[in-house]
Amino acid sequence: AKKQADIDDPIQKELVEAFNKAFPDSPMETLESSSLAEVPGWIDTGNYALNWITSKSIFNGFPLGRIVLLSGDAGSGKSLIALSLMRQPDIDYIIYLDSEGGGVSKQFAQFLGINTKKVYYQPIETIEGLMERFKLTVDVLEKNKQTAKKVLVIVDSISMLSTERELDPNAGADMGNKAKKTREFFRTYSRKMQSLNMCAVFTAHLIQNIGGYGPAQMVTGGSILQYAPSLEVRLARVNAESVIEKSAKG
């Protein structure tokens, strides 16, 4: 890609100069030269088939600098995949935010081969609490200019989070406040996750689509969860009596 000084077309040069003057914190680049348009690295899921499905390589997996959503029914393996990501020894920082109340245990993590000494665990209850923790994480990483580290943040699950208003017995009905706060969270932090090479993995539950229009099942937590993730892996439990299950070998 050509640098700004090497641009021959005067209109193109003026356009780039105008953009860079107006937006100095976000310089205009070609797609070829933009670091934000490139996946800086990957986190191995520990499953060759899943790696191939998500990255077209059995050695990659989930992308750094992107948001990943693991959705599915209860017991379909969302938390198990999220935990499997934490086994990778080359991840520098791992933060596990648990809203499910006992969704993970130290013994099970150690059984999976996770170094529990490098996993920072904290329970959360609300979307506001999630935003506060992401703000702290982003502030510390930005302050120390840590953009070359592998950072994995897991939120298990975003569907179980409430709002402060919902937990306040005197605040009245939520009336869509949770969906509004969830949109605010992703609008605020999606770009920051990208610039810090953070892989943010959220698990989410599915509910039946009562209206009947569109897919039979929908992700809980607001419509933003259909658009914010760069990657969604939807998991399903297969009926033990189904033809597929009976024909499975090994």
Short mmCIF file of N, CA and C in Angstrom, two decimals, residues 11-135:
data_model
loop_
_atom_site.label_atom_id
_atom_site.label_comp_id
_atom_site.label_asym_id
_atom_site.label_seq_id
_atom_site.Cartn_x
_atom_site.Cartn_y
_atom_site.Cartn_z
N ILE A 11 -6.48 14.53 -5.83
CA ILE A 11 -7.76 14.48 -5.11
C ILE A 11 -7.68 13.45 -4.00
N GLN A 12 -7.11 12.31 -4.31
CA GLN A 12 -6.95 11.27 -3.29
C GLN A 12 -6.08 11.76 -2.14
N LYS A 13 -5.01 12.47 -2.47
CA LYS A 13 -4.12 13.00 -1.45
C LYS A 13 -4.83 14.02 -0.57
N GLU A 14 -5.61 14.89 -1.22
CA GLU A 14 -6.36 15.90 -0.46
C GLU A 14 -7.40 15.25 0.44
N LEU A 15 -8.04 14.20 -0.06
CA LEU A 15 -9.04 13.49 0.72
C LEU A 15 -8.43 12.87 1.97
N VAL A 16 -7.28 12.22 1.80
CA VAL A 16 -6.60 11.60 2.94
C VAL A 16 -6.16 12.65 3.94
N GLU A 17 -5.60 13.78 3.45
CA GLU A 17 -5.16 14.85 4.34
C GLU A 17 -6.32 15.46 5.11
N ALA A 18 -7.47 15.63 4.43
CA ALA A 18 -8.66 16.20 5.09
C ALA A 18 -9.17 15.27 6.17
N PHE A 19 -9.23 13.98 5.88
CA PHE A 19 -9.70 13.01 6.87
C PHE A 19 -8.75 12.98 8.08
N ASN A 20 -7.45 12.94 7.82
CA ASN A 20 -6.49 12.83 8.91
C ASN A 20 -6.44 14.09 9.77
N LYS A 21 -6.73 15.24 9.16
CA LYS A 21 -6.79 16.49 9.93
C LYS A 21 -8.04 16.53 10.80
N ALA A 22 -9.16 16.06 10.25
CA ALA A 22 -10.43 16.09 10.98
C ALA A 22 -10.50 15.00 12.05
N PHE A 23 -9.85 13.86 11.77
CA PHE A 23 -9.92 12.71 12.69
C PHE A 23 -8.51 12.22 12.99
N PRO A 24 -7.72 12.99 13.74
CA PRO A 24 -6.32 12.61 13.99
C PRO A 24 -6.17 11.31 14.78
N ASP A 25 -7.18 10.97 15.58
CA ASP A 25 -7.09 9.74 16.38
C ASP A 25 -7.45 8.50 15.57
N SER A 26 -7.95 8.70 14.35
CA SER A 26 -8.35 7.56 13.52
C SER A 26 -7.95 7.85 12.08
N PRO A 27 -6.64 7.76 11.76
CA PRO A 27 -6.18 8.12 10.42
C PRO A 27 -6.76 7.21 9.34
N MET A 28 -6.96 7.80 8.17
CA MET A 28 -7.46 7.03 7.04
C MET A 28 -6.34 6.16 6.47
N GLU A 29 -6.65 4.91 6.25
CA GLU A 29 -5.70 3.96 5.69
C GLU A 29 -6.40 3.15 4.60
N THR A 30 -5.61 2.56 3.74
CA THR A 30 -6.20 1.61 2.81
C THR A 30 -6.52 0.32 3.57
N LEU A 31 -7.44 -0.44 3.04
CA LEU A 31 -7.79 -1.71 3.68
C LEU A 31 -6.58 -2.63 3.73
N GLU A 32 -5.72 -2.51 2.73
CA GLU A 32 -4.51 -3.33 2.66
C GLU A 32 -3.57 -3.05 3.83
N SER A 33 -3.46 -1.77 4.22
CA SER A 33 -2.47 -1.39 5.24
C SER A 33 -3.06 -1.23 6.64
N SER A 34 -4.37 -1.31 6.77
CA SER A 34 -5.01 -1.09 8.07
C SER A 34 -4.80 -2.27 9.00
N SER A 35 -4.27 -2.00 10.18
CA SER A 35 -4.07 -3.07 11.16
C SER A 35 -5.40 -3.52 11.77
N LEU A 36 -6.38 -2.59 11.84
CA LEU A 36 -7.68 -2.94 12.42
C LEU A 36 -8.49 -3.85 11.51
N ALA A 37 -8.16 -3.84 10.21
CA ALA A 37 -8.89 -4.69 9.27
C ALA A 37 -8.30 -6.08 9.17
N GLU A 38 -7.23 -6.31 9.92
CA GLU A 38 -6.54 -7.60 9.88
C GLU A 38 -6.71 -8.31 11.22
N VAL A 39 -7.00 -9.61 11.18
CA VAL A 39 -7.07 -10.39 12.41
C VAL A 39 -5.64 -10.58 12.91
N PRO A 40 -5.32 -10.05 14.11
CA PRO A 40 -3.94 -10.08 14.58
C PRO A 40 -3.47 -11.43 15.11
N GLY A 41 -4.40 -12.34 15.34
CA GLY A 41 -4.03 -13.64 15.89
C GLY A 41 -5.28 -14.44 16.22
N TRP A 42 -5.06 -15.61 16.76
CA TRP A 42 -6.17 -16.53 17.01
C TRP A 42 -6.01 -17.21 18.36
N ILE A 43 -7.14 -17.69 18.89
CA ILE A 43 -7.12 -18.51 20.10
C ILE A 43 -7.69 -19.88 19.74
N ASP A 44 -6.87 -20.88 19.92
CA ASP A 44 -7.24 -22.26 19.59
C ASP A 44 -8.39 -22.72 20.50
N THR A 45 -9.44 -23.26 19.90
CA THR A 45 -10.57 -23.74 20.70
C THR A 45 -10.30 -25.11 21.32
N GLY A 46 -9.22 -25.76 20.85
CA GLY A 46 -8.96 -27.12 21.32
C GLY A 46 -9.71 -28.17 20.54
N ASN A 47 -10.44 -27.74 19.50
CA ASN A 47 -11.23 -28.68 18.70
C ASN A 47 -10.95 -28.38 17.22
N TYR A 48 -10.31 -29.32 16.52
CA TYR A 48 -9.93 -29.09 15.13
C TYR A 48 -11.12 -28.76 14.24
N ALA A 49 -12.23 -29.46 14.44
CA ALA A 49 -13.41 -29.24 13.60
C ALA A 49 -13.97 -27.84 13.82
N LEU A 50 -14.05 -27.41 15.08
CA LEU A 50 -14.56 -26.08 15.38
C LEU A 50 -13.60 -25.00 14.87
N ASN A 51 -12.31 -25.25 15.00
CA ASN A 51 -11.32 -24.31 14.45
C ASN A 51 -11.53 -24.11 12.96
N TRP A 52 -11.75 -25.21 12.24
CA TRP A 52 -11.94 -25.12 10.79
C TRP A 52 -13.21 -24.36 10.44
N ILE A 53 -14.28 -24.63 11.17
CA ILE A 53 -15.56 -23.97 10.90
C ILE A 53 -15.44 -22.45 11.09
N THR A 54 -14.71 -22.04 12.12
CA THR A 54 -14.66 -20.62 12.47
C THR A 54 -13.54 -19.84 11.78
N SER A 55 -12.49 -20.54 11.33
CA SER A 55 -11.33 -19.81 10.79
C SER A 55 -10.78 -20.40 9.50
N LYS A 56 -11.34 -21.52 9.03
CA LYS A 56 -10.84 -22.22 7.84
C LYS A 56 -9.41 -22.72 8.03
N SER A 57 -9.04 -22.97 9.28
CA SER A 57 -7.75 -23.59 9.59
C SER A 57 -7.92 -24.41 10.86
N ILE A 58 -7.39 -25.62 10.86
CA ILE A 58 -7.52 -26.44 12.07
C ILE A 58 -6.63 -25.95 13.20
N PHE A 59 -5.72 -25.00 12.89
CA PHE A 59 -4.79 -24.53 13.91
C PHE A 59 -5.15 -23.14 14.46
N ASN A 60 -6.19 -22.51 13.95
CA ASN A 60 -6.55 -21.17 14.43
C ASN A 60 -7.64 -21.25 15.48
N GLY A 61 -8.87 -20.85 15.15
CA GLY A 61 -9.94 -20.89 16.15
C GLY A 61 -10.72 -19.59 16.18
N PHE A 62 -10.76 -18.94 17.35
CA PHE A 62 -11.49 -17.68 17.50
C PHE A 62 -10.53 -16.50 17.29
N PRO A 63 -10.98 -15.45 16.60
CA PRO A 63 -10.09 -14.34 16.27
C PRO A 63 -9.87 -13.36 17.42
N LEU A 64 -8.64 -12.87 17.53
CA LEU A 64 -8.34 -11.78 18.45
C LEU A 64 -8.89 -10.48 17.87
N GLY A 65 -9.24 -9.55 18.75
CA GLY A 65 -9.76 -8.27 18.30
C GLY A 65 -11.20 -8.33 17.84
N ARG A 66 -11.90 -9.39 18.15
CA ARG A 66 -13.27 -9.56 17.69
C ARG A 66 -14.16 -10.05 18.83
N ILE A 67 -15.49 -9.95 18.61
CA ILE A 67 -16.48 -10.42 19.57
C ILE A 67 -17.05 -11.74 19.07
N VAL A 68 -17.08 -12.73 19.95
CA VAL A 68 -17.60 -14.06 19.61
C VAL A 68 -18.78 -14.37 20.52
N LEU A 69 -19.85 -14.87 19.92
CA LEU A 69 -21.04 -15.25 20.69
C LEU A 69 -21.23 -16.75 20.59
N LEU A 70 -21.32 -17.41 21.76
CA LEU A 70 -21.65 -18.83 21.83
C LEU A 70 -23.09 -18.93 22.30
N SER A 71 -23.99 -19.29 21.41
CA SER A 71 -25.40 -19.36 21.77
C SER A 71 -25.88 -20.81 21.68
N GLY A 72 -26.96 -21.09 22.39
CA GLY A 72 -27.50 -22.45 22.34
C GLY A 72 -28.37 -22.76 23.54
N ASP A 73 -28.95 -23.95 23.50
CA ASP A 73 -29.80 -24.41 24.59
C ASP A 73 -28.95 -24.74 25.82
N ALA A 74 -29.61 -24.88 26.95
CA ALA A 74 -28.94 -25.29 28.17
C ALA A 74 -28.33 -26.68 27.97
N GLY A 75 -27.09 -26.83 28.41
CA GLY A 75 -26.43 -28.13 28.30
C GLY A 75 -25.88 -28.45 26.94
N SER A 76 -25.82 -27.47 26.05
CA SER A 76 -25.34 -27.75 24.69
C SER A 76 -23.83 -27.57 24.55
N GLY A 77 -23.16 -27.08 25.60
CA GLY A 77 -21.70 -27.02 25.57
C GLY A 77 -21.10 -25.64 25.47
N LYS A 78 -21.90 -24.59 25.68
CA LYS A 78 -21.39 -23.22 25.55
C LYS A 78 -20.27 -22.95 26.54
N SER A 79 -20.52 -23.23 27.81
CA SER A 79 -19.53 -22.95 28.85
C SER A 79 -18.31 -23.85 28.69
N LEU A 80 -18.51 -25.07 28.22
CA LEU A 80 -17.40 -26.00 28.04
C LEU A 80 -16.44 -25.48 26.98
N ILE A 81 -16.97 -24.96 25.88
CA ILE A 81 -16.10 -24.40 24.84
C ILE A 81 -15.39 -23.16 25.36
N ALA A 82 -16.11 -22.32 26.11
CA ALA A 82 -15.50 -21.12 26.67
C ALA A 82 -14.34 -21.50 27.61
N LEU A 83 -14.55 -22.52 28.42
CA LEU A 83 -13.50 -22.98 29.32
C LEU A 83 -12.32 -23.57 28.54
N SER A 84 -12.61 -24.29 27.47
CA SER A 84 -11.54 -24.92 26.67
C SER A 84 -10.60 -23.88 26.09
N LEU A 85 -11.13 -22.69 25.78
CA LEU A 85 -10.27 -21.62 25.25
C LEU A 85 -9.18 -21.25 26.25
N MET A 86 -9.48 -21.36 27.54
CA MET A 86 -8.55 -20.90 28.58
C MET A 86 -7.38 -21.85 28.78
N ARG A 87 -7.38 -22.99 28.08
CA ARG A 87 -6.28 -23.95 28.23
C ARG A 87 -5.03 -23.50 27.48
N GLN A 88 -5.20 -22.60 26.51
CA GLN A 88 -4.08 -22.25 25.64
C GLN A 88 -2.98 -21.52 26.42
N PRO A 89 -1.75 -22.05 26.41
CA PRO A 89 -0.69 -21.48 27.26
C PRO A 89 -0.16 -20.13 26.79
N ASP A 90 -0.44 -19.75 25.52
CA ASP A 90 0.12 -18.49 25.01
C ASP A 90 -0.78 -17.29 25.26
N ILE A 91 -1.91 -17.48 25.95
CA ILE A 91 -2.77 -16.34 26.30
C ILE A 91 -2.15 -15.61 27.49
N ASP A 92 -2.00 -14.30 27.35
CA ASP A 92 -1.34 -13.53 28.41
C ASP A 92 -2.26 -13.21 29.57
N TYR A 93 -3.50 -12.78 29.28
CA TYR A 93 -4.43 -12.38 30.34
C TYR A 93 -5.79 -13.03 30.08
N ILE A 94 -6.34 -13.65 31.12
CA ILE A 94 -7.65 -14.28 31.02
C ILE A 94 -8.54 -13.74 32.13
N ILE A 95 -9.69 -13.21 31.75
CA ILE A 95 -10.67 -12.70 32.72
C ILE A 95 -11.97 -13.44 32.49
N TYR A 96 -12.48 -14.06 33.54
CA TYR A 96 -13.72 -14.84 33.44
C TYR A 96 -14.77 -14.19 34.34
N LEU A 97 -15.82 -13.65 33.71
CA LEU A 97 -16.90 -12.99 34.44
C LEU A 97 -18.12 -13.91 34.44
N ASP A 98 -18.54 -14.31 35.62
CA ASP A 98 -19.55 -15.36 35.77
C ASP A 98 -20.85 -14.77 36.31
N SER A 99 -21.92 -14.87 35.52
CA SER A 99 -23.23 -14.40 35.97
C SER A 99 -24.17 -15.56 36.29
N GLU A 100 -23.68 -16.79 36.11
CA GLU A 100 -24.55 -17.96 36.23
C GLU A 100 -24.52 -18.55 37.63
N GLY A 101 -23.61 -18.08 38.48
CA GLY A 101 -23.59 -18.56 39.86
C GLY A 101 -23.17 -20.01 39.96
N GLY A 102 -21.88 -20.27 39.82
CA GLY A 102 -21.40 -21.64 39.88
C GLY A 102 -21.28 -22.28 38.51
N GLY A 103 -21.18 -21.47 37.48
CA GLY A 103 -21.04 -22.02 36.13
C GLY A 103 -19.69 -22.67 35.90
N VAL A 104 -18.73 -22.41 36.78
CA VAL A 104 -17.40 -22.99 36.65
C VAL A 104 -16.86 -23.26 38.05
N SER A 105 -16.03 -24.30 38.16
CA SER A 105 -15.38 -24.60 39.42
C SER A 105 -13.89 -24.78 39.17
N LYS A 106 -13.10 -24.54 40.22
CA LYS A 106 -11.65 -24.68 40.09
C LYS A 106 -11.28 -26.11 39.74
N GLN A 107 -11.98 -27.08 40.35
CA GLN A 107 -11.65 -28.48 40.12
C GLN A 107 -11.91 -28.88 38.67
N PHE A 108 -13.04 -28.41 38.10
CA PHE A 108 -13.35 -28.77 36.72
C PHE A 108 -12.39 -28.09 35.76
N ALA A 109 -12.02 -26.84 36.06
CA ALA A 109 -11.06 -26.13 35.22
C ALA A 109 -9.72 -26.85 35.22
N GLN A 110 -9.28 -27.30 36.38
CA GLN A 110 -8.02 -28.03 36.46
C GLN A 110 -8.11 -29.36 35.74
N PHE A 111 -9.27 -30.01 35.80
CA PHE A 111 -9.49 -31.26 35.08
C PHE A 111 -9.34 -31.06 33.57
N LEU A 112 -9.76 -29.88 33.07
CA LEU A 112 -9.64 -29.57 31.66
C LEU A 112 -8.22 -29.17 31.26
N GLY A 113 -7.35 -29.01 32.23
CA GLY A 113 -5.97 -28.64 31.92
C GLY A 113 -5.71 -27.15 31.93
N ILE A 114 -6.57 -26.38 32.62
CA ILE A 114 -6.43 -24.93 32.68
C ILE A 114 -5.52 -24.56 33.85
N ASN A 115 -4.60 -23.64 33.59
CA ASN A 115 -3.77 -23.10 34.67
C ASN A 115 -4.60 -22.07 35.43
N THR A 116 -5.20 -22.47 36.53
CA THR A 116 -6.14 -21.62 37.25
C THR A 116 -5.46 -20.41 37.89
N LYS A 117 -4.13 -20.41 38.00
CA LYS A 117 -3.43 -19.28 38.59
C LYS A 117 -3.42 -18.06 37.68
N LYS A 118 -3.64 -18.27 36.37
CA LYS A 118 -3.61 -17.14 35.45
C LYS A 118 -5.01 -16.70 35.00
N VAL A 119 -6.05 -17.31 35.61
CA VAL A 119 -7.43 -16.95 35.28
C VAL A 119 -7.97 -16.06 36.40
N TYR A 120 -8.39 -14.85 36.03
CA TYR A 120 -8.96 -13.92 37.00
C TYR A 120 -10.47 -14.03 36.93
N TYR A 121 -11.06 -14.45 38.04
CA TYR A 121 -12.48 -14.81 38.09
C TYR A 121 -13.23 -13.81 38.97
N GLN A 122 -14.41 -13.40 38.47
CA GLN A 122 -15.24 -12.53 39.29
C GLN A 122 -16.71 -12.72 38.91
N PRO A 123 -17.58 -12.87 39.90
CA PRO A 123 -19.02 -12.93 39.61
C PRO A 123 -19.57 -11.54 39.31
N ILE A 124 -20.55 -11.47 38.42
CA ILE A 124 -21.21 -10.20 38.10
C ILE A 124 -22.71 -10.44 38.06
N GLU A 125 -23.46 -9.35 38.24
CA GLU A 125 -24.92 -9.46 38.26
C GLU A 125 -25.60 -8.59 37.21
N THR A 126 -25.00 -7.46 36.85
CA THR A 126 -25.70 -6.48 36.02
C THR A 126 -24.89 -6.06 34.80
N ILE A 127 -25.60 -5.51 33.81
CA ILE A 127 -24.94 -4.94 32.64
C ILE A 127 -24.05 -3.77 33.06
N GLU A 128 -24.52 -2.97 34.01
CA GLU A 128 -23.71 -1.85 34.49
C GLU A 128 -22.40 -2.35 35.11
N GLY A 129 -22.48 -3.46 35.85
CA GLY A 129 -21.28 -4.05 36.42
C GLY A 129 -20.33 -4.56 35.34
N LEU A 130 -20.89 -5.09 34.27
CA LEU A 130 -20.07 -5.54 33.14
C LEU A 130 -19.33 -4.37 32.51
N MET A 131 -20.03 -3.25 32.33
CA MET A 131 -19.42 -2.06 31.74
C MET A 131 -18.30 -1.53 32.62
N GLU A 132 -18.49 -1.54 33.93
CA GLU A 132 -17.47 -1.04 34.84
C GLU A 132 -16.20 -1.89 34.76
N ARG A 133 -16.38 -3.20 34.66
CA ARG A 133 -15.21 -4.10 34.61
C ARG A 133 -14.48 -3.99 33.27
N PHE A 134 -15.24 -3.82 32.20
CA PHE A 134 -14.59 -3.64 30.90
C PHE A 134 -13.85 -2.31 30.88
N LYS A 135 -14.42 -1.29 31.49
CA LYS A 135 -13.75 0.01 31.53
C LYS A 135 -12.42 -0.09 32.26
#
